[in-house]
Coordinates of C-alpha atoms in Angstrom, one line a residue:
X502 CA 0.0 0.0 0.0
X503 CA 1.4 3.4 -1.0
X504 CA 2.2 6.0 1.7
X505 CA -0.4 8.4 0.3
X506 CA -3.1 5.8 0.6
X507 CA -2.1 4.9 4.2
X508 CA -2.0 8.5 5.3
X509 CA -5.4 9.2 3.7
X510 CA -6.9 6.2 5.4
X511 CA -5.4 7.1 8.8
X512 CA -6.5 10.8 8.6
X513 CA -9.9 9.8 7.3
X514 CA -10.4 7.4 10.2
X515 CA -9.3 10.0 12.7
X516 CA -11.5 12.7 11.2
X517 CA -14.4 10.3 10.9
X518 CA -14.0 9.3 14.5
X519 CA -14.0 12.9 15.6
X520 CA -17.1 13.5 13.4
X521 CA -18.9 10.6 15.0
X522 CA -17.9 11.7 18.5
X523 CA -19.1 15.3 17.7
X524 CA -22.4 14.0 16.3
X525 CA -23.0 11.8 19.4
X526 CA -22.2 14.8 21.7
X527 CA -24.6 17.0 19.8
X528 CA -27.3 14.4 20.0
X529 CA -27.0 13.9 23.8
X530 CA -26.7 17.7 24.4
X531 CA -29.8 18.3 22.2
X532 CA -31.7 15.5 23.9
X533 CA -30.9 16.8 27.4
X534 CA -31.8 20.3 26.4
X535 CA -35.2 19.2 24.9
X536 CA -36.0 17.1 27.9
X537 CA -35.2 20.0 30.3
X538 CA -37.3 22.4 28.3
X539 CA -40.2 20.0 28.3
X540 CA -39.9 19.4 32.1
X541 CA -40.1 23.2 32.6
X542 CA -43.4 23.2 30.6
X543 CA -44.7 20.3 32.6
X544 CA -43.9 22.1 35.9
X545 CA -45.9 25.1 34.7
X546 CA -48.8 22.7 33.7
X547 CA -48.6 21.3 37.3
X548 CA -49.1 24.8 38.8
X549 CA -51.9 25.6 36.4
X550 CA -53.6 22.3 37.2
X551 CA -53.4 23.0 40.9
X552 CA -54.9 26.5 40.4
X553 CA -57.7 25.1 38.3
X554 CA -58.7 22.3 40.6
X555 CA -57.7 23.3 44.1
X556 CA -57.7 27.0 44.3
X557 CA -60.3 28.2 41.9
X558 CA -62.3 29.8 44.8
X559 CA -59.3 32.1 45.5
X560 CA -59.5 33.8 42.1
X561 CA -61.8 36.4 40.7
X562 CA -64.0 35.3 37.8
X563 CA -61.7 37.2 35.4
X564 CA -58.6 35.6 36.8
X565 CA -60.1 32.2 36.7
X566 CA -61.2 32.6 33.1
X567 CA -57.5 33.3 32.3
X568 CA -56.4 30.2 34.2
X569 CA -59.1 28.2 32.5
X570 CA -57.8 29.4 29.1
X571 CA -54.2 28.4 30.1
X572 CA -55.4 25.0 31.3
X573 CA -57.1 24.3 28.0
X574 CA -53.8 24.6 26.1
X575 CA -52.8 21.1 26.8
X576 CA -49.6 19.3 25.8
X577 CA -49.5 16.3 23.4
X578 CA -51.3 13.3 25.0
X579 CA -51.4 15.1 28.3
X580 CA -52.8 13.4 31.4
X581 CA -53.5 15.3 34.7
X582 CA -54.6 14.0 38.0
X583 CA -55.1 15.5 41.4
X584 CA -54.8 12.9 44.2
X585 CA -55.7 13.4 47.8
X586 CA -53.2 11.9 50.2
X587 CA -54.5 10.5 53.4
X588 CA -53.0 11.1 56.8
X589 CA -51.4 7.6 56.6
X590 CA -49.7 8.7 53.4
X591 CA -51.7 6.4 51.1
X592 CA -53.1 7.6 47.7
X593 CA -55.2 6.2 44.9
X594 CA -53.6 6.8 41.4
X595 CA -55.8 7.3 38.4
X596 CA -53.1 6.2 36.0
X597 CA -50.6 3.3 36.4
X598 CA -47.0 4.1 37.2
X599 CA -44.0 1.9 38.0
X600 CA -43.5 1.2 41.7
X601 CA -40.2 3.1 42.0
X602 CA -41.9 6.2 40.5
X603 CA -44.9 5.9 42.8
X604 CA -42.6 5.7 45.9
X605 CA -40.8 8.9 44.7
X606 CA -44.1 10.7 44.0
X607 CA -45.3 10.0 47.5
X608 CA -42.0 10.7 49.3
X609 CA -40.7 13.9 47.5
X610 CA -42.2 17.4 47.4
X611 CA -41.4 17.7 43.6
X612 CA -40.5 15.0 41.1
X613 CA -39.6 14.9 37.4
X614 CA -39.7 11.4 35.8
X615 CA -39.7 9.6 32.5
X616 CA -41.9 6.6 31.9
X617 CA -41.2 5.2 28.4
X618 CA -42.1 7.9 25.9
X619 CA -43.9 10.0 28.6
X620 CA -42.3 12.6 30.7
X621 CA -44.0 13.7 33.9
X622 CA -43.8 16.2 36.7
X623 CA -45.4 16.3 40.2
X624 CA -45.7 18.5 43.2
X625 CA -47.3 18.3 46.6
X626 CA -49.7 21.0 47.7
X627 CA -51.3 21.8 51.0
X628 CA -54.8 23.3 50.6
X629 CA -57.3 23.8 53.4
X630 CA -55.3 21.6 55.7
X631 CA -55.4 18.8 53.2
X632 CA -52.5 17.3 51.2
X633 CA -52.8 16.9 47.5
X634 CA -50.5 15.4 44.9
X635 CA -50.8 17.0 41.4
X636 CA -49.3 14.9 38.5
X637 CA -49.1 15.9 34.8
X638 CA -47.6 13.7 32.1
X639 CA -47.3 14.2 28.4
X640 CA -45.5 13.0 25.3
X641 CA -43.0 15.4 23.7
X642 CA -43.8 14.5 20.1
X643 CA -42.2 17.6 18.7
X644 CA -39.0 17.0 20.6
X645 CA -38.9 13.3 19.6
X646 CA -39.4 14.4 15.9
X647 CA -36.6 16.9 16.3
X648 CA -34.3 14.3 17.9
X649 CA -35.2 11.8 15.1
X650 CA -34.4 14.4 12.5
X651 CA -31.1 15.2 14.2
X652 CA -30.1 11.5 14.4
X653 CA -30.9 11.0 10.7
X654 CA -28.9 14.2 9.8
X655 CA -25.9 13.0 11.9
X656 CA -25.9 9.6 10.2
X657 CA -26.3 11.1 6.8
X658 CA -23.4 13.6 7.2
X659 CA -21.2 10.9 8.8
X660 CA -21.8 8.4 6.0
X661 CA -21.4 11.2 3.4
X662 CA -18.4 12.8 5.1
X663 CA -16.2 9.6 5.4
X664 CA -15.8 9.1 1.6
X665 CA -15.4 12.8 1.1
X666 CA -12.8 13.1 3.8
X667 CA -10.9 10.1 2.3
X668 CA -10.9 11.6 -1.2
X669 CA -9.8 15.0 0.1
X670 CA -7.0 13.6 2.3
X671 CA -5.9 11.3 -0.6
X672 CA -5.7 14.3 -3.0
X673 CA -3.9 16.4 -0.4
X674 CA -1.4 13.7 0.6
X675 CA -0.8 12.8 -3.1
X676 CA -0.2 16.4 -3.9
X677 CA 2.0 16.8 -0.8
X678 CA 4.1 13.7 -1.6
X679 CA 4.3 14.5 -5.3
X680 CA 7.8 16.1 -4.9
X681 CA 9.0 13.0 -3.2
X682 CA 7.7 10.8 -6.1
X683 CA 9.5 13.0 -8.5
X684 CA 12.7 12.8 -6.5
X685 CA 12.4 9.0 -6.4
X686 CA 12.0 8.9 -10.2
X687 CA 15.0 11.2 -10.5
X688 CA 17.1 9.2 -8.0
X689 CA 16.3 5.9 -9.9
X690 CA 17.8 7.6 -13.0
X691 CA 21.1 8.2 -11.3
X692 CA 23.7 5.5 -11.8
X693 CA 27.5 5.2 -11.9
X694 CA 27.6 6.7 -15.3
X695 CA 25.8 10.0 -14.3
X696 CA 26.7 10.5 -10.7
X697 CA 27.1 14.2 -11.4
X698 CA 23.3 14.6 -11.5
X699 CA 21.6 15.9 -8.4
X700 CA 18.0 16.2 -7.0
X701 CA 16.3 19.5 -7.3
X702 CA 15.9 21.4 -4.0
X703 CA 12.7 23.6 -4.1
X704 CA 12.4 24.5 -0.4
X705 CA 15.6 23.8 1.6
X706 CA 13.8 24.6 4.9
X707 CA 11.1 21.8 4.8
X708 CA 11.7 18.1 5.3
X709 CA 11.5 17.2 1.6
X710 CA 14.1 19.8 0.8
X711 CA 16.4 18.7 3.7
X712 CA 16.0 15.1 2.4
X713 CA 17.1 16.2 -1.1
X714 CA 20.0 18.1 0.3
X715 CA 21.1 15.0 2.4
X716 CA 20.8 12.8 -0.7
X717 CA 22.8 15.2 -2.8
X718 CA 25.5 15.3 -0.2
X719 CA 25.6 11.5 -0.2
X720 CA 25.9 11.7 -4.0
X721 CA 28.8 14.1 -3.6
X722 CA 30.6 11.6 -1.3
X723 CA 29.8 8.7 -3.7
X724 CA 31.1 10.7 -6.7
X725 CA 34.2 11.6 -4.8
X726 CA 34.7 8.0 -3.7
X727 CA 34.2 6.8 -7.3
X728 CA 36.7 9.3 -8.6
X729 CA 39.1 8.4 -5.9
X730 CA 38.7 4.7 -6.6
X731 CA 39.2 5.2 -10.4
X732 CA 42.3 7.3 -9.6
X733 CA 43.6 4.7 -7.1
X734 CA 43.1 1.9 -9.6
X735 CA 44.8 3.9 -12.4
X736 CA 47.8 4.8 -10.2
X737 CA 48.1 1.4 -8.6
X738 CA 48.1 -0.2 -12.1
X739 CA 50.8 2.3 -13.1
X740 CA 53.0 1.6 -10.0
X741 CA 52.7 -2.2 -10.5
X742 CA 53.2 -2.1 -14.3
X743 CA 56.5 -0.1 -14.1
X744 CA 58.5 -2.6 -12.1
X745 CA 56.9 -5.5 -14.0
X746 CA 57.9 -3.9 -17.3
X747 CA 61.4 -3.4 -16.0
X748 CA 61.6 -7.0 -14.8
X749 CA 60.3 -8.4 -18.1
X750 CA 62.6 -6.1 -20.1
X751 CA 65.7 -7.2 -18.1
X752 CA 64.7 -10.9 -18.4
X753 CA 64.3 -10.6 -22.1
X754 CA 67.6 -8.9 -22.5
X755 CA 69.4 -11.4 -20.3
X756 CA 67.8 -14.4 -22.2
X757 CA 68.2 -13.0 -25.7
X758 CA 71.8 -14.1 -26.0
X759 CA 74.7 -15.4 -24.0
X760 CA 76.3 -12.7 -21.9
X761 CA 79.1 -12.3 -19.4
X762 CA 78.8 -13.1 -15.8
X763 CA 79.0 -9.3 -14.9
X764 CA 76.1 -8.5 -17.3
X765 CA 74.0 -11.3 -15.8
X766 CA 74.8 -10.0 -12.4
X767 CA 73.7 -6.5 -13.4
X768 CA 70.4 -7.8 -14.9
X769 CA 69.7 -9.9 -11.7
X770 CA 70.4 -6.8 -9.6
X771 CA 67.9 -4.8 -11.5
X772 CA 65.4 -7.6 -11.4
X773 CA 65.9 -8.0 -7.7
X774 CA 65.6 -4.2 -7.1
X775 CA 62.4 -3.9 -9.2
X776 CA 61.0 -7.1 -7.5
X777 CA 61.6 -5.5 -4.1
X778 CA 60.0 -2.3 -5.3
X779 CA 57.0 -4.3 -6.6
X780 CA 56.8 -6.3 -3.3
X781 CA 56.9 -3.1 -1.2
X782 CA 54.1 -1.5 -3.4
X783 CA 51.9 -4.6 -3.1
X784 CA 52.5 -4.8 0.7
X785 CA 51.6 -1.1 1.2
X786 CA 48.5 -1.6 -1.0
X787 CA 47.4 -4.6 1.0
X788 CA 48.0 -2.8 4.3
X789 CA 46.2 0.3 3.0
X790 CA 43.2 -1.9 2.1
X791 CA 43.2 -3.7 5.4
X792 CA 43.3 -0.4 7.4
X793 CA 40.5 1.1 5.2
X794 CA 38.1 -1.9 5.4
X795 CA 38.8 -4.1 8.4
X796 CA 39.2 -1.4 11.1
X797 CA 37.1 -3.4 13.6
X798 CA 39.6 -6.3 13.5
X799 CA 42.5 -4.2 14.7
X800 CA 44.0 -5.5 17.9
X801 CA 44.7 -2.7 20.4
X802 CA 47.2 -2.9 23.3
X803 CA 49.0 -0.6 25.6
X804 CA 52.7 0.1 24.9
X805 CA 55.5 2.4 26.1
X806 CA 56.1 4.6 23.1
X807 CA 59.6 5.6 23.9
X808 CA 60.8 2.0 24.3
X809 CA 58.8 1.0 21.2
X810 CA 60.5 3.7 19.1
X811 CA 64.0 2.4 20.1
X812 CA 62.9 -1.0 19.0
X813 CA 61.7 0.4 15.6
X814 CA 65.1 2.1 15.1
X815 CA 66.8 -1.3 15.5
X816 CA 64.4 -2.9 13.1
X817 CA 64.9 -0.1 10.6
X818 CA 68.7 -0.7 10.6
X819 CA 68.1 -4.0 8.9
X820 CA 66.3 -2.2 6.0
X821 CA 68.6 0.8 5.8
X822 CA 72.0 0.1 7.5
X823 CA 73.2 3.6 6.4
X824 CA 70.6 5.6 8.3
X825 CA 71.5 8.4 10.6
X826 CA 68.4 8.5 12.9
X827 CA 69.1 10.1 16.3
X828 CA 66.6 9.6 19.1
X829 CA 66.7 12.8 21.2
X830 CA 65.2 11.3 24.3
X831 CA 66.2 8.7 26.9
X832 CA 65.3 5.1 26.4
X833 CA 62.9 5.2 29.3
X834 CA 62.0 8.3 31.3
X835 CA 60.6 7.4 34.7
X836 CA 59.4 10.9 35.2
X837 CA 57.1 10.9 32.1
X838 CA 54.7 8.2 31.2
X839 CA 54.5 7.6 27.4
X840 CA 51.9 4.8 27.5
X841 CA 49.4 4.7 24.6
X842 CA 46.8 2.3 23.4
X843 CA 47.6 1.3 19.8
X844 CA 48.0 -1.5 17.3
X845 CA 51.7 -2.4 17.5
X846 CA 51.8 -3.8 14.0
X847 CA 50.0 -0.8 12.4
X848 CA 51.9 1.8 14.4
X849 CA 55.2 0.1 13.4
X850 CA 54.3 0.4 9.8
X851 CA 53.4 4.1 10.2
X852 CA 56.5 5.1 12.0
X853 CA 58.8 3.1 9.8
X854 CA 57.3 4.8 6.7
X855 CA 58.1 8.2 8.3
X856 CA 61.7 7.0 9.1
X857 CA 62.1 5.7 5.5
X858 CA 60.9 8.9 3.9
X859 CA 63.1 11.1 6.2
X860 CA 66.2 9.0 5.3
X861 CA 65.4 8.5 1.7
X862 CA 64.6 12.1 0.8
X863 CA 67.6 13.5 2.8
X864 CA 70.1 11.0 1.4
X865 CA 70.7 9.5 4.8
X866 CA 71.6 12.7 6.5
X867 CA 71.0 13.1 10.2
X868 CA 67.3 12.7 11.1
X869 CA 66.3 13.9 14.6
X870 CA 63.5 12.2 16.5
X871 CA 61.9 13.7 19.6
X872 CA 59.2 12.7 21.9
X873 CA 57.2 14.9 24.3
X874 CA 53.9 14.8 26.2
X875 CA 51.4 17.6 25.5
X876 CA 47.8 18.5 26.4
X877 CA 46.6 16.9 23.2
X878 CA 48.5 13.7 23.7
X879 CA 52.0 12.3 23.0
X880 CA 53.9 13.9 20.1
X881 CA 56.5 12.0 18.1
X882 CA 58.4 14.3 15.8
X883 CA 60.7 13.3 12.9
X884 CA 62.9 16.1 11.4
X885 CA 65.1 15.7 8.3
X886 CA 67.3 18.0 6.3
X887 CA 66.2 16.7 2.9
X888 CA 64.8 18.1 -0.3
X889 CA 61.6 19.3 1.4
X890 CA 58.1 19.7 -0.2
X891 CA 56.9 22.6 -2.3
X892 CA 54.5 24.8 -0.2
X893 CA 51.6 24.6 -2.7
X894 CA 51.8 20.8 -2.7
X895 CA 51.7 20.3 1.1
X896 CA 47.8 20.1 1.4
X897 CA 47.7 17.1 -1.1
X898 CA 50.7 15.2 0.3
X899 CA 49.3 12.1 2.0
X900 CA 46.8 11.3 -0.7
X901 CA 47.4 7.8 -2.3
X902 CA 50.1 7.9 -5.0
X903 CA 50.7 11.6 -4.5
X904 CA 54.4 12.5 -4.6
X905 CA 56.1 15.9 -4.5
X906 CA 57.1 17.3 -7.9
X907 CA 60.7 17.5 -6.7
X908 CA 61.0 13.8 -5.7
X909 CA 61.8 12.7 -9.3
X910 CA 64.7 10.2 -9.2
X911 CA 63.9 9.0 -5.6
X912 CA 62.3 5.6 -5.6
X913 CA 58.8 5.4 -4.0
X914 CA 55.2 4.6 -4.7
X915 CA 53.4 7.5 -3.0
X916 CA 51.5 5.0 -0.8
X917 CA 53.6 5.1 2.5
X918 CA 52.5 8.5 3.7
X919 CA 48.8 7.9 2.8
X920 CA 49.0 4.6 4.7
X921 CA 50.6 6.4 7.7
X922 CA 47.8 9.0 7.7
X923 CA 45.1 6.4 7.7
X924 CA 46.8 4.4 10.5
X925 CA 47.1 7.5 12.7
X926 CA 43.5 8.5 12.0
X927 CA 42.4 5.0 13.0
X928 CA 44.0 5.6 16.4
X929 CA 42.1 9.0 16.6
X930 CA 45.4 10.8 16.3
X931 CA 46.8 13.5 14.0
X932 CA 49.5 13.7 11.4
X933 CA 51.1 17.1 10.9
X934 CA 53.5 17.9 8.1
X935 CA 55.6 21.1 7.9
X936 CA 58.2 21.5 5.2
X937 CA 60.4 24.1 3.4
X938 CA 61.6 23.2 0.0
X939 CA 65.3 22.7 -0.1
X940 CA 65.6 22.8 3.7
X941 CA 63.8 19.7 5.1
X942 CA 60.6 18.3 6.5
X943 CA 59.1 18.0 9.9
X944 CA 56.5 15.2 10.5
X945 CA 54.7 15.0 13.8
X946 CA 52.6 12.1 15.0
X947 CA 50.2 13.0 17.8
X948 CA 48.6 10.0 19.6
X949 CA 45.9 10.5 22.2
X950 CA 46.3 9.2 25.7
X951 CA 43.6 7.7 28.0
X952 CA 42.3 10.3 30.5

């Protein structure tokens, strides 16, 4: 069932219920008002009947003629009776009444009662030291007709109003939801081939406009992700194809004819270097994918960052024996606690990437590493005196496969710093890069601490 139909049904049901409740309320209010008005007329008839039968000697002929005229204007199906009540409280009724009504008539000074279609009123009078009970009953035919007409009118308008309300609400909801239907049709037309298209925003302040804005923002993110993915695949293909081409070229050259031992050794060295480059690229790509996708599987543990950094320096020596990394802090400072909750394997990859870049782009000049505790967390700073990064390229450094324009001739894939940034972000930390072209680069890793 469509939303417009459901809304129309719900609102029609609620409105119909309100209409029925209103009709019932009007009916009972009108009924009560009609009965009260008729009881007032009956009470007047009781007083006229008492004057006519019991006190006619107290009036002048002119006054009595007036009373007689009033008495003759009877109500519909009116019955009157004047009953003398004995000293013992007994009375003989001319007309038959239910026992509970009889007991009320004899015990109360004034009574108003309903017996089937009849309404009645009574009053006790004391005349000439005798007690009389005057009772007048009648049928309110006009009131009953009015009530019957009212009931028929309520039923008619309720039965007529329900379908009208449904049609009106259906038209209103359909018109109200029409922009959503159009946006759904528009959204169904958007695919990977036309992600640049957007939904039209008519009124940005209402819910439909806000939904369209949110959907357009989602499309912006999807388009950016698609472009990033296409760029990533293109760059990854390029970075993998280059070493493979070099390896295949050297293998073809080496196998094309018999060569000297030195030439074979040179070809094998090139093949080995390109293989290592290819292996490093694939390793970084796999790690980048693992960090981006399987963040929930990362194992977190507490480490002492100063001791951990010393261990990483020793590990880096196996990769680059010619490095000149200087750690400008004691191996363990008892006065300062450098404990952080991290993934050891991922943080190792991040810091080693920073070490490798610092040594690689400074031709193994001295690289200073400092460690300090700040309000934001623990800051690990790596400073080199290498080629630096052009100022205008600093904002884009750290994107996958993005390398500085002055890094030509230095081997690298442009993945390491991007991987490092993702790892630090995974730990809710920050990666800050400051650089002056030709003077060097300062990379800071800020890791939060448990408070």
